[in-house]
Amino acid sequence: MSAVLTRVSLISEKDPNQRLADFFGEKFAAYRRAWAEAESGRAPLAPLHLDIDVTTACNLACPMCPAGNSGHNFPGFKKGLRLSRTIYRKALAEGAAFGLPSLRLGLTGEPLLEPDIHHWVREAREA
């Protein structure tokens, strides 16, 4: 057990944002600085993050998910609604125009249930 605690201690000695900045570079570091400023109450000039639900479908099968474990269902789970690719591309274009640095595909639904999620990811990276 002490080996595990020692390892955790070693990992937590360095700021995770700095570790990630060391890996991803200055662009990531600038994004995290802007995020910290926003958290302190200074509104950014443009959004720093966007959550997009590509689908509301969910099989409630992820063991770590609070929705699956609690029995709580978000609206649309049973319907499996899908976001239109046209609206998605418009959101990507608008985000790119503002220099949006962060995007998450999935909030209430399970994006990996979308058969062509790899295309959605590719389009986001290209934008």
Protein backbone atom coordinates (compact mmCIF):
# COMPACT_ATOMS: atom_id res chain seq x y z
CA MET A 1 0.00 0.00 0.00
CA SER A 2 2.79 2.45 0.75
CA ALA A 3 4.12 2.08 -2.81
CA VAL A 4 0.74 3.23 -4.14
CA LEU A 5 0.68 6.20 -1.78
CA THR A 6 4.22 7.12 -2.74
CA ARG A 7 3.32 7.01 -6.45
CA VAL A 8 0.27 9.20 -5.91
CA SER A 9 2.42 11.61 -3.95
CA LEU A 10 4.97 11.79 -6.76
CA ILE A 11 2.29 12.44 -9.38
CA SER A 12 0.61 15.15 -7.34
CA GLU A 13 3.85 17.05 -6.72
CA LYS A 14 3.64 18.70 -10.14
CA ASP A 15 0.73 20.83 -11.33
CA PRO A 16 -1.32 18.76 -13.83
CA ASN A 17 -1.75 21.79 -16.08
CA GLN A 18 2.02 22.18 -16.24
CA ARG A 19 2.49 18.47 -16.99
CA LEU A 20 -0.01 18.74 -19.85
CA ALA A 21 1.54 22.00 -21.08
CA ASP A 22 4.93 20.28 -21.15
CA PHE A 23 3.38 17.65 -23.40
CA PHE A 24 1.03 19.75 -25.59
CA GLY A 25 2.98 23.01 -25.70
CA GLU A 26 2.36 26.71 -25.27
CA LYS A 27 -1.03 26.74 -27.00
CA PHE A 28 -2.40 24.43 -24.31
CA ALA A 29 -0.72 26.45 -21.56
CA ALA A 30 -2.35 29.66 -22.85
CA TYR A 31 -5.74 27.92 -22.95
CA ARG A 32 -5.38 26.80 -19.32
CA ARG A 33 -4.29 30.30 -18.23
CA ALA A 34 -7.40 31.72 -19.91
CA TRP A 35 -9.50 29.05 -18.18
CA ALA A 36 -8.03 30.00 -14.77
CA GLU A 37 -8.77 33.67 -15.45
CA ALA A 38 -12.37 32.78 -16.33
CA GLU A 39 -12.71 30.78 -13.13
CA SER A 40 -11.51 33.81 -11.16
CA GLY A 41 -14.33 35.89 -12.63
CA ARG A 42 -12.68 37.52 -15.66
CA ALA A 43 -14.93 36.77 -18.61
CA PRO A 44 -13.04 35.65 -21.74
CA LEU A 45 -13.55 37.48 -25.01
CA ALA A 46 -14.85 34.25 -26.60
CA PRO A 47 -15.97 30.85 -25.29
CA LEU A 48 -13.19 28.55 -24.09
CA HIS A 49 -15.16 25.30 -24.29
CA LEU A 50 -18.20 23.85 -26.00
CA ASP A 51 -20.14 20.70 -25.07
CA ILE A 52 -21.94 19.08 -28.00
CA ASP A 53 -24.25 16.10 -27.68
CA VAL A 54 -23.99 14.21 -30.96
CA THR A 55 -26.67 11.88 -29.64
CA THR A 56 -28.86 11.56 -26.58
CA ALA A 57 -28.80 7.77 -26.90
CA CYS A 58 -27.30 5.88 -23.99
CA ASN A 59 -27.21 2.22 -23.07
CA LEU A 60 -26.53 3.09 -19.39
CA ALA A 61 -23.77 0.48 -19.42
CA CYS A 62 -20.76 2.47 -18.17
CA PRO A 63 -20.08 1.40 -14.58
CA MET A 64 -18.65 4.79 -13.59
CA CYS A 65 -21.59 6.82 -14.94
CA PRO A 66 -23.88 8.35 -12.31
CA ALA A 67 -26.86 8.12 -14.68
CA GLY A 68 -26.40 4.38 -15.16
CA ASN A 69 -25.91 3.71 -11.48
CA SER A 70 -28.64 5.96 -10.14
CA GLY A 71 -31.41 4.98 -12.50
CA HIS A 72 -31.83 8.66 -13.41
CA ASN A 73 -32.50 9.19 -17.09
CA PHE A 74 -31.80 12.43 -18.90
CA PRO A 75 -34.42 13.59 -21.41
CA GLY A 76 -34.06 11.88 -24.76
CA PHE A 77 -32.25 8.72 -23.59
CA LYS A 78 -35.01 6.47 -24.79
CA LYS A 79 -35.44 8.39 -28.04
CA GLY A 80 -31.76 8.44 -29.02
CA LEU A 81 -31.99 11.84 -30.67
CA ARG A 82 -29.15 12.73 -33.07
CA LEU A 83 -27.65 16.13 -33.75
CA SER A 84 -27.88 17.24 -37.36
CA ARG A 85 -24.48 17.28 -39.10
CA THR A 86 -25.47 20.63 -40.63
CA ILE A 87 -25.93 22.21 -37.20
CA TYR A 88 -22.75 20.51 -35.97
CA ARG A 89 -20.71 21.92 -38.85
CA LYS A 90 -22.18 25.37 -38.25
CA ALA A 91 -21.18 25.17 -34.57
CA LEU A 92 -17.67 24.06 -35.56
CA ALA A 93 -17.32 26.95 -38.01
CA GLU A 94 -18.50 29.48 -35.43
CA GLY A 95 -16.18 28.00 -32.81
CA ALA A 96 -13.24 28.08 -35.22
CA ALA A 97 -13.95 31.74 -36.03
CA PHE A 98 -13.57 32.53 -32.32
CA GLY A 99 -10.53 30.27 -31.92
CA LEU A 100 -12.44 27.85 -29.68
CA PRO A 101 -9.73 25.78 -27.95
CA SER A 102 -11.82 23.02 -26.36
CA LEU A 103 -14.71 20.80 -27.40
CA ARG A 104 -16.34 17.74 -25.89
CA LEU A 105 -18.53 15.46 -28.00
CA GLY A 106 -20.97 14.07 -25.50
CA LEU A 107 -22.56 15.39 -22.36
CA THR A 108 -25.74 13.51 -21.57
CA GLY A 109 -25.62 10.86 -24.30
CA GLU A 110 -22.97 8.28 -25.17
CA PRO A 111 -21.13 9.50 -28.29
CA LEU A 112 -19.51 6.10 -28.87
CA LEU A 113 -22.95 4.75 -29.77
CA GLU A 114 -22.82 6.97 -32.84
CA PRO A 115 -21.63 4.61 -35.62
CA ASP A 116 -19.50 7.23 -37.37
CA ILE A 117 -18.19 9.14 -34.34
CA HIS A 118 -14.73 9.05 -35.87
CA HIS A 119 -15.98 11.37 -38.63
CA TRP A 120 -17.35 13.79 -36.03
CA VAL A 121 -13.98 13.81 -34.25
CA ARG A 122 -12.07 14.29 -37.50
CA GLU A 123 -14.26 17.27 -38.45
CA ALA A 124 -13.72 18.84 -35.03
CA ARG A 125 -9.95 18.43 -35.28
CA GLU A 126 -9.92 19.88 -38.80
CA ALA A 127 -11.98 22.88 -37.67
